[in-house]
Amino acid sequence: MTSTVPAPVTRTADGHALQAVLLDMDGTLVDTEGFWWDVEVDIFGELGHRLDESWRDVVVGGPMSRSAAFLIESTGAAIGVAELSVLLNERFEARIADAVPLMPGAERLLSELARHNVPTALVSASHRRVIDRVLRSLGPERFAISIAGDEVPRTKPHPDPYLIAARALGAHPSRCAVVEDTATGVASAEAAGCRVVAVPSVGLIPPAPGRTVVRSLEDVDLPFLRSLITPMN
């Protein structure tokens, strides 16, 4: 599943070339990347292993199966990927049982996109059970669709999640603006052919062609996202 031939970029009925905005969840809209790491540290501590802080950059933003496999291999812990995945999801859900802290600027941006009727999707490597819990804090009505990591053939860093989201919204990837916080997510969106706004949460993400790096979501608004897509006259 690839997107190799971009369609001509023309203006939509409202005069803008931007067709949709696709947003990552953990670390982008909600301040939960640290929660995942804390849960991983706690579980492996109970298994008698200490996680190296440098591993955090390896597991952040990726699919749970990859992160779990890496930590098991790195520590030699006597636990399988499937069992660890269940534990991670259960512990994480317990951490966010009451409310999920939003990233600065997230509430304003989501409200602005909804107010202007911009097709919006939540695209995450997290499992559906976690996404549905977080959506209670974000507001499910703000998203036309949500894509979970356990519902796609290949999750991030493969392009599948963003290609599926774009197609579901009737948008071409080249006319979608993606907001991501990790190198894994950025790789997924860029492989799909989307324009990317990177808001790094853990680790550095350098600027690159087709990619804009900003300090926080407070630097992102609808005019800024629209400016990323250049129409052809």
PDB file of C-alpha atoms in Angstrom:
ATOM      1  CA  MET A   1       0.000   0.000   0.000  1.00  0.00           C
ATOM      2  CA  THR A   2       1.827   3.071  -1.245  1.00  0.00           C
ATOM      3  CA  SER A   3       1.158   6.497  -2.605  1.00  0.00           C
ATOM      4  CA  THR A   4       3.652   7.267  -5.332  1.00  0.00           C
ATOM      5  CA  VAL A   5       1.883   9.556  -7.824  1.00  0.00           C
ATOM      6  CA  PRO A   6       0.517  12.717  -6.207  1.00  0.00           C
ATOM      7  CA  ALA A   7      -2.707  14.074  -7.642  1.00  0.00           C
ATOM      8  CA  PRO A   8      -2.712  17.658  -8.918  1.00  0.00           C
ATOM      9  CA  VAL A   9      -3.295  19.972  -5.977  1.00  0.00           C
ATOM     10  CA  THR A  10      -6.277  22.200  -6.653  1.00  0.00           C
ATOM     11  CA  ARG A  11      -8.375  24.388  -4.396  1.00  0.00           C
ATOM     12  CA  THR A  12     -11.383  23.024  -2.513  1.00  0.00           C
ATOM     13  CA  ALA A  13     -14.783  24.712  -2.632  1.00  0.00           C
ATOM     14  CA  ASP A  14     -13.785  27.009   0.225  1.00  0.00           C
ATOM     15  CA  GLY A  15     -10.736  28.174  -1.704  1.00  0.00           C
ATOM     16  CA  HIS A  16      -8.136  26.160   0.204  1.00  0.00           C
ATOM     17  CA  ALA A  17      -6.010  23.227  -0.959  1.00  0.00           C
ATOM     18  CA  LEU A  18      -5.918  21.528   2.455  1.00  0.00           C
ATOM     19  CA  GLN A  19      -8.374  18.598   2.441  1.00  0.00           C
ATOM     20  CA  ALA A  20      -7.853  17.034   5.877  1.00  0.00           C
ATOM     21  CA  VAL A  21      -5.824  17.171   9.070  1.00  0.00           C
ATOM     22  CA  LEU A  22      -4.543  13.904  10.537  1.00  0.00           C
ATOM     23  CA  LEU A  23      -3.309  13.939  14.129  1.00  0.00           C
ATOM     24  CA  ASP A  24      -1.295  11.530  16.231  1.00  0.00           C
ATOM     25  CA  MET A  25      -2.467  10.965  19.807  1.00  0.00           C
ATOM     26  CA  ASP A  26       0.149  10.146  22.484  1.00  0.00           C
ATOM     27  CA  GLY A  27       2.617  12.978  22.932  1.00  0.00           C
ATOM     28  CA  THR A  28       0.909  15.063  20.241  1.00  0.00           C
ATOM     29  CA  LEU A  29      -2.586  15.771  21.545  1.00  0.00           C
ATOM     30  CA  VAL A  30      -2.300  14.200  24.997  1.00  0.00           C
ATOM     31  CA  ASP A  31       0.651  14.330  27.386  1.00  0.00           C
ATOM     32  CA  THR A  32       0.963  10.552  27.806  1.00  0.00           C
ATOM     33  CA  GLU A  33       4.330   9.502  26.373  1.00  0.00           C
ATOM     34  CA  GLY A  34       5.762   9.713  29.893  1.00  0.00           C
ATOM     35  CA  PHE A  35       2.899   7.554  31.180  1.00  0.00           C
ATOM     36  CA  TRP A  36       3.835   4.756  28.784  1.00  0.00           C
ATOM     37  CA  TRP A  37       7.474   4.865  29.875  1.00  0.00           C
ATOM     38  CA  ASP A  38       6.553   4.904  33.566  1.00  0.00           C
ATOM     39  CA  VAL A  39       4.331   1.849  33.048  1.00  0.00           C
ATOM     40  CA  GLU A  40       7.113   0.028  31.199  1.00  0.00           C
ATOM     41  CA  VAL A  41       9.603   0.854  33.945  1.00  0.00           C
ATOM     42  CA  ASP A  42       7.200  -0.366  36.645  1.00  0.00           C
ATOM     43  CA  ILE A  43       6.378  -3.642  34.927  1.00  0.00           C
ATOM     44  CA  PHE A  44       9.976  -4.538  34.170  1.00  0.00           C
ATOM     45  CA  GLY A  45      10.940  -3.537  37.700  1.00  0.00           C
ATOM     46  CA  GLU A  46       8.453  -6.120  38.984  1.00  0.00           C
ATOM     47  CA  LEU A  47      10.076  -8.643  36.647  1.00  0.00           C
ATOM     48  CA  GLY A  48      13.456  -7.856  38.178  1.00  0.00           C
ATOM     49  CA  HIS A  49      14.871  -5.682  35.406  1.00  0.00           C
ATOM     50  CA  ARG A  50      15.832  -2.037  35.140  1.00  0.00           C
ATOM     51  CA  LEU A  51      15.223  -0.178  31.903  1.00  0.00           C
ATOM     52  CA  ASP A  52      17.961   2.008  30.472  1.00  0.00           C
ATOM     53  CA  GLU A  53      16.762   5.577  29.957  1.00  0.00           C
ATOM     54  CA  SER A  54      18.307   5.559  26.463  1.00  0.00           C
ATOM     55  CA  TRP A  55      15.791   2.895  25.404  1.00  0.00           C
ATOM     56  CA  ARG A  56      13.007   5.426  25.752  1.00  0.00           C
ATOM     57  CA  ASP A  57      13.879   6.960  22.393  1.00  0.00           C
ATOM     58  CA  VAL A  58      13.699   3.498  20.801  1.00  0.00           C
ATOM     59  CA  VAL A  59      10.231   2.536  22.021  1.00  0.00           C
ATOM     60  CA  VAL A  60       8.489   5.916  21.819  1.00  0.00           C
ATOM     61  CA  GLY A  61       5.868   6.287  19.123  1.00  0.00           C
ATOM     62  CA  GLY A  62       6.142   2.758  17.822  1.00  0.00           C
ATOM     63  CA  PRO A  63       3.700  -0.153  17.742  1.00  0.00           C
ATOM     64  CA  MET A  64       3.339  -1.988  21.035  1.00  0.00           C
ATOM     65  CA  SER A  65       4.513  -5.275  19.552  1.00  0.00           C
ATOM     66  CA  ARG A  66       7.793  -3.695  18.465  1.00  0.00           C
ATOM     67  CA  SER A  67       8.344  -1.858  21.749  1.00  0.00           C
ATOM     68  CA  ALA A  68       7.508  -4.931  23.825  1.00  0.00           C
ATOM     69  CA  ALA A  69       9.779  -7.173  21.759  1.00  0.00           C
ATOM     70  CA  PHE A  70      12.655  -4.708  22.041  1.00  0.00           C
ATOM     71  CA  LEU A  71      12.377  -4.412  25.824  1.00  0.00           C
ATOM     72  CA  ILE A  72      12.083  -8.180  26.292  1.00  0.00           C
ATOM     73  CA  GLU A  73      15.138  -8.810  24.123  1.00  0.00           C
ATOM     74  CA  SER A  74      17.131  -6.023  25.784  1.00  0.00           C
ATOM     75  CA  THR A  75      16.404  -7.188  29.341  1.00  0.00           C
ATOM     76  CA  GLY A  76      16.033 -10.927  28.868  1.00  0.00           C
ATOM     77  CA  ALA A  77      12.794 -10.787  30.881  1.00  0.00           C
ATOM     78  CA  ALA A  78      10.835 -14.022  31.127  1.00  0.00           C
ATOM     79  CA  ILE A  79       7.625 -12.785  29.534  1.00  0.00           C
ATOM     80  CA  GLY A  80       6.097 -13.013  26.076  1.00  0.00           C
ATOM     81  CA  VAL A  81       5.127 -10.138  23.808  1.00  0.00           C
ATOM     82  CA  ALA A  82       1.399 -10.943  23.991  1.00  0.00           C
ATOM     83  CA  GLU A  83       1.390 -11.136  27.803  1.00  0.00           C
ATOM     84  CA  LEU A  84       3.434  -7.956  28.137  1.00  0.00           C
ATOM     85  CA  SER A  85       1.140  -6.108  25.714  1.00  0.00           C
ATOM     86  CA  VAL A  86      -1.880  -6.950  27.845  1.00  0.00           C
ATOM     87  CA  LEU A  87      -0.107  -5.745  30.992  1.00  0.00           C
ATOM     88  CA  LEU A  88       0.988  -2.509  29.341  1.00  0.00           C
ATOM     89  CA  ASN A  89      -2.514  -1.702  28.111  1.00  0.00           C
ATOM     90  CA  GLU A  90      -4.085  -2.502  31.488  1.00  0.00           C
ATOM     91  CA  ARG A  91      -1.588  -0.416  33.455  1.00  0.00           C
ATOM     92  CA  PHE A  92      -1.834   2.487  31.022  1.00  0.00           C
ATOM     93  CA  GLU A  93      -5.614   2.493  31.158  1.00  0.00           C
ATOM     94  CA  ALA A  94      -5.411   2.570  34.946  1.00  0.00           C
ATOM     95  CA  ARG A  95      -3.121   5.630  34.737  1.00  0.00           C
ATOM     96  CA  ILE A  96      -5.614   7.555  32.605  1.00  0.00           C
ATOM     97  CA  ALA A  97      -8.768   6.323  34.339  1.00  0.00           C
ATOM     98  CA  ASP A  98      -9.844   9.758  35.557  1.00  0.00           C
ATOM     99  CA  ALA A  99      -8.624  12.201  32.918  1.00  0.00           C
ATOM    100  CA  VAL A 100      -5.935  12.600  30.306  1.00  0.00           C
ATOM    101  CA  PRO A 101      -3.796  15.753  30.310  1.00  0.00           C
ATOM    102  CA  LEU A 102      -3.909  17.532  26.965  1.00  0.00           C
ATOM    103  CA  MET A 103      -0.818  19.023  25.392  1.00  0.00           C
ATOM    104  CA  PRO A 104      -0.628  22.840  25.375  1.00  0.00           C
ATOM    105  CA  GLY A 105      -2.562  24.133  22.391  1.00  0.00           C
ATOM    106  CA  ALA A 106      -4.439  20.879  21.720  1.00  0.00           C
ATOM    107  CA  GLU A 107      -7.845  22.053  22.934  1.00  0.00           C
ATOM    108  CA  ARG A 108      -7.630  25.282  20.938  1.00  0.00           C
ATOM    109  CA  LEU A 109      -6.485  23.532  17.741  1.00  0.00           C
ATOM    110  CA  LEU A 110      -9.172  20.838  17.881  1.00  0.00           C
ATOM    111  CA  SER A 111     -11.845  23.467  18.531  1.00  0.00           C
ATOM    112  CA  GLU A 112     -10.621  25.559  15.609  1.00  0.00           C
ATOM    113  CA  LEU A 113     -10.640  22.586  13.208  1.00  0.00           C
ATOM    114  CA  ALA A 114     -14.154  21.624  14.317  1.00  0.00           C
ATOM    115  CA  ARG A 115     -15.406  25.202  14.043  1.00  0.00           C
ATOM    116  CA  HIS A 116     -14.236  25.389  10.417  1.00  0.00           C
ATOM    117  CA  ASN A 117     -15.507  21.879   9.565  1.00  0.00           C
ATOM    118  CA  VAL A 118     -12.055  20.604   8.594  1.00  0.00           C
ATOM    119  CA  PRO A 119     -12.128  16.796   8.159  1.00  0.00           C
ATOM    120  CA  THR A 120     -10.003  15.478  10.993  1.00  0.00           C
ATOM    121  CA  ALA A 121      -8.716  12.007  11.897  1.00  0.00           C
ATOM    122  CA  LEU A 122      -6.970  10.608  14.963  1.00  0.00           C
ATOM    123  CA  VAL A 123      -4.189   8.258  13.820  1.00  0.00           C
ATOM    124  CA  SER A 124      -2.403   6.326  16.557  1.00  0.00           C
ATOM    125  CA  ALA A 125      -0.233   3.243  17.046  1.00  0.00           C
ATOM    126  CA  SER A 126      -2.056   2.629  20.332  1.00  0.00           C
ATOM    127  CA  HIS A 127      -4.665  -0.114  20.524  1.00  0.00           C
ATOM    128  CA  ARG A 128      -8.375   0.566  20.072  1.00  0.00           C
ATOM    129  CA  ARG A 129      -9.153   0.045  23.771  1.00  0.00           C
ATOM    130  CA  VAL A 130      -6.707   2.819  24.680  1.00  0.00           C
ATOM    131  CA  ILE A 131      -7.838   5.174  21.932  1.00  0.00           C
ATOM    132  CA  ASP A 132     -11.471   4.882  22.982  1.00  0.00           C
ATOM    133  CA  ARG A 133     -10.527   5.737  26.562  1.00  0.00           C
ATOM    134  CA  VAL A 134      -8.494   8.797  25.504  1.00  0.00           C
ATOM    135  CA  LEU A 135     -11.259   9.964  23.166  1.00  0.00           C
ATOM    136  CA  ARG A 136     -13.401  10.599  26.236  1.00  0.00           C
ATOM    137  CA  SER A 137     -11.029  13.448  27.086  1.00  0.00           C
ATOM    138  CA  LEU A 138     -10.427  14.670  23.526  1.00  0.00           C
ATOM    139  CA  GLY A 139     -14.066  14.534  22.431  1.00  0.00           C
ATOM    140  CA  PRO A 140     -14.909  11.790  19.911  1.00  0.00           C
ATOM    141  CA  GLU A 141     -17.203  14.166  18.013  1.00  0.00           C
ATOM    142  CA  ARG A 142     -14.133  16.147  16.937  1.00  0.00           C
ATOM    143  CA  PHE A 143     -12.867  13.321  14.737  1.00  0.00           C
ATOM    144  CA  ALA A 144     -14.530  11.926  11.630  1.00  0.00           C
ATOM    145  CA  ILE A 145     -12.511   8.737  12.077  1.00  0.00           C
ATOM    146  CA  SER A 146      -9.885   7.233  14.358  1.00  0.00           C
ATOM    147  CA  ILE A 147      -7.290   4.657  13.312  1.00  0.00           C
ATOM    148  CA  ALA A 148      -5.838   2.250  15.901  1.00  0.00           C
ATOM    149  CA  GLY A 149      -2.560   0.372  15.663  1.00  0.00           C
ATOM    150  CA  ASP A 150      -4.226  -3.008  16.129  1.00  0.00           C
ATOM    151  CA  GLU A 151      -6.711  -2.367  13.308  1.00  0.00           C
ATOM    152  CA  VAL A 152      -4.335  -1.885  10.359  1.00  0.00           C
ATOM    153  CA  PRO A 153      -2.234  -4.415   8.399  1.00  0.00           C
ATOM    154  CA  ARG A 154       0.936  -2.527   9.300  1.00  0.00           C
ATOM    155  CA  THR A 155       1.124   0.310  11.793  1.00  0.00           C
ATOM    156  CA  LYS A 156       3.674   3.111  12.098  1.00  0.00           C
ATOM    157  CA  PRO A 157       6.370   3.582  10.757  1.00  0.00           C
ATOM    158  CA  HIS A 158       4.634   2.046   7.709  1.00  0.00           C
ATOM    159  CA  PRO A 159       2.406   4.412   5.707  1.00  0.00           C
ATOM    160  CA  ASP A 160      -0.752   2.288   6.067  1.00  0.00           C
ATOM    161  CA  PRO A 161      -2.426   4.199   8.948  1.00  0.00           C
ATOM    162  CA  TYR A 162      -2.206   7.561   7.200  1.00  0.00           C
ATOM    163  CA  LEU A 163      -3.161   6.180   3.799  1.00  0.00           C
ATOM    164  CA  ILE A 164      -6.239   4.528   5.311  1.00  0.00           C
ATOM    165  CA  ALA A 165      -7.204   7.704   7.177  1.00  0.00           C
ATOM    166  CA  ALA A 166      -6.836   9.884   4.085  1.00  0.00           C
ATOM    167  CA  ARG A 167      -8.874   7.497   1.972  1.00  0.00           C
ATOM    168  CA  ALA A 168     -11.618   7.294   4.624  1.00  0.00           C
ATOM    169  CA  LEU A 169     -11.892  11.099   4.553  1.00  0.00           C
ATOM    170  CA  GLY A 170     -11.927  11.237   0.760  1.00  0.00           C
ATOM    171  CA  ALA A 171      -8.639  13.162   0.743  1.00  0.00           C
ATOM    172  CA  HIS A 172      -5.420  12.697  -1.182  1.00  0.00           C
ATOM    173  CA  PRO A 173      -2.381  12.200   1.101  1.00  0.00           C
ATOM    174  CA  SER A 174      -0.538  15.083  -0.561  1.00  0.00           C
ATOM    175  CA  ARG A 175      -3.359  17.384   0.534  1.00  0.00           C
ATOM    176  CA  CYS A 176      -3.337  16.216   4.138  1.00  0.00           C
ATOM    177  CA  ALA A 177      -1.442  17.921   6.954  1.00  0.00           C
ATOM    178  CA  VAL A 178      -0.197  15.513   9.613  1.00  0.00           C
ATOM    179  CA  VAL A 179       0.820  16.507  13.134  1.00  0.00           C
ATOM    180  CA  GLU A 180       3.224  14.074  14.825  1.00  0.00           C
ATOM    181  CA  ASP A 181       5.616  14.059  17.787  1.00  0.00           C
ATOM    182  CA  THR A 182       7.986  11.133  17.110  1.00  0.00           C
ATOM    183  CA  ALA A 183      10.379  10.077  14.368  1.00  0.00           C
ATOM    184  CA  THR A 184       8.365   6.868  13.932  1.00  0.00           C
ATOM    185  CA  GLY A 185       5.157   8.777  13.297  1.00  0.00           C
ATOM    186  CA  VAL A 186       6.870  11.273  11.025  1.00  0.00           C
ATOM    187  CA  ALA A 187       8.295   8.405   8.950  1.00  0.00           C
ATOM    188  CA  SER A 188       4.813   6.910   8.605  1.00  0.00           C
ATOM    189  CA  ALA A 189       3.214  10.152   7.467  1.00  0.00           C
ATOM    190  CA  GLU A 190       6.007  11.039   5.061  1.00  0.00           C
ATOM    191  CA  ALA A 191       5.931   7.541   3.546  1.00  0.00           C
ATOM    192  CA  ALA A 192       2.220   8.116   2.896  1.00  0.00           C
ATOM    193  CA  GLY A 193       3.029  11.341   1.037  1.00  0.00           C
ATOM    194  CA  CYS A 194       1.570  13.771   3.579  1.00  0.00           C
ATOM    195  CA  ARG A 195       2.903  17.152   4.638  1.00  0.00           C
ATOM    196  CA  VAL A 196       4.165  16.852   8.207  1.00  0.00           C
ATOM    197  CA  VAL A 197       4.301  19.169  11.185  1.00  0.00           C
ATOM    198  CA  ALA A 198       6.595  17.678  13.821  1.00  0.00           C
ATOM    199  CA  VAL A 199       6.139  18.689  17.444  1.00  0.00           C
ATOM    200  CA  PRO A 200       8.899  16.639  19.145  1.00  0.00           C
ATOM    201  CA  SER A 201       8.031  15.191  22.556  1.00  0.00           C
ATOM    202  CA  VAL A 202      10.909  12.738  23.084  1.00  0.00           C
ATOM    203  CA  GLY A 203      14.071  12.974  21.007  1.00  0.00           C
ATOM    204  CA  LEU A 204      14.983  15.414  18.257  1.00  0.00           C
ATOM    205  CA  ILE A 205      13.322  15.621  14.853  1.00  0.00           C
ATOM    206  CA  PRO A 206      15.261  17.734  12.336  1.00  0.00           C
ATOM    207  CA  PRO A 207      13.556  19.830   9.643  1.00  0.00           C
ATOM    208  CA  ALA A 208      13.451  18.253   6.183  1.00  0.00           C
ATOM    209  CA  PRO A 209      11.790  18.842   2.790  1.00  0.00           C
ATOM    210  CA  GLY A 210       8.039  18.528   3.266  1.00  0.00           C
ATOM    211  CA  ARG A 211       8.437  18.666   7.044  1.00  0.00           C
ATOM    212  CA  THR A 212       8.105  21.591   9.437  1.00  0.00           C
ATOM    213  CA  VAL A 213       9.300  21.374  13.040  1.00  0.00           C
ATOM    214  CA  VAL A 214       7.646  23.562  15.669  1.00  0.00           C
ATOM    215  CA  ARG A 215       8.051  24.026  19.414  1.00  0.00           C
ATOM    216  CA  SER A 216       4.513  23.102  20.448  1.00  0.00           C
ATOM    217  CA  LEU A 217       0.913  22.936  19.263  1.00  0.00           C
ATOM    218  CA  GLU A 218       0.609  26.522  20.417  1.00  0.00           C
ATOM    219  CA  ASP A 219       2.490  27.378  17.218  1.00  0.00           C
ATOM    220  CA  VAL A 220      -0.036  25.513  15.050  1.00  0.00           C
ATOM    221  CA  ASP A 221      -3.367  26.865  13.820  1.00  0.00           C
ATOM    222  CA  LEU A 222      -5.561  26.401  10.765  1.00  0.00           C
ATOM    223  CA  PRO A 223      -3.992  29.176   8.643  1.00  0.00           C
ATOM    224  CA  PHE A 224      -0.574  27.649   9.349  1.00  0.00           C
ATOM    225  CA  LEU A 225      -1.758  24.167   8.301  1.00  0.00           C
ATOM    226  CA  ARG A 226      -3.395  25.553   5.174  1.00  0.00           C
ATOM    227  CA  SER A 227      -0.146  27.286   4.236  1.00  0.00           C
ATOM    228  CA  LEU A 228       1.602  23.913   3.996  1.00  0.00           C
ATOM    229  CA  ILE A 229      -0.460  22.833   0.991  1.00  0.00           C
ATOM    230  CA  THR A 230       0.279  24.847  -2.135  1.00  0.00           C
ATOM    231  CA  PRO A 231      -2.522  24.906  -4.743  1.00  0.00           C
ATOM    232  CA  MET A 232      -1.877  24.684  -8.465  1.00  0.00           C
ATOM    233  CA  ASN A 233      -3.688  27.268 -10.560  1.00  0.00           C
TER     234      ASN A 233
END
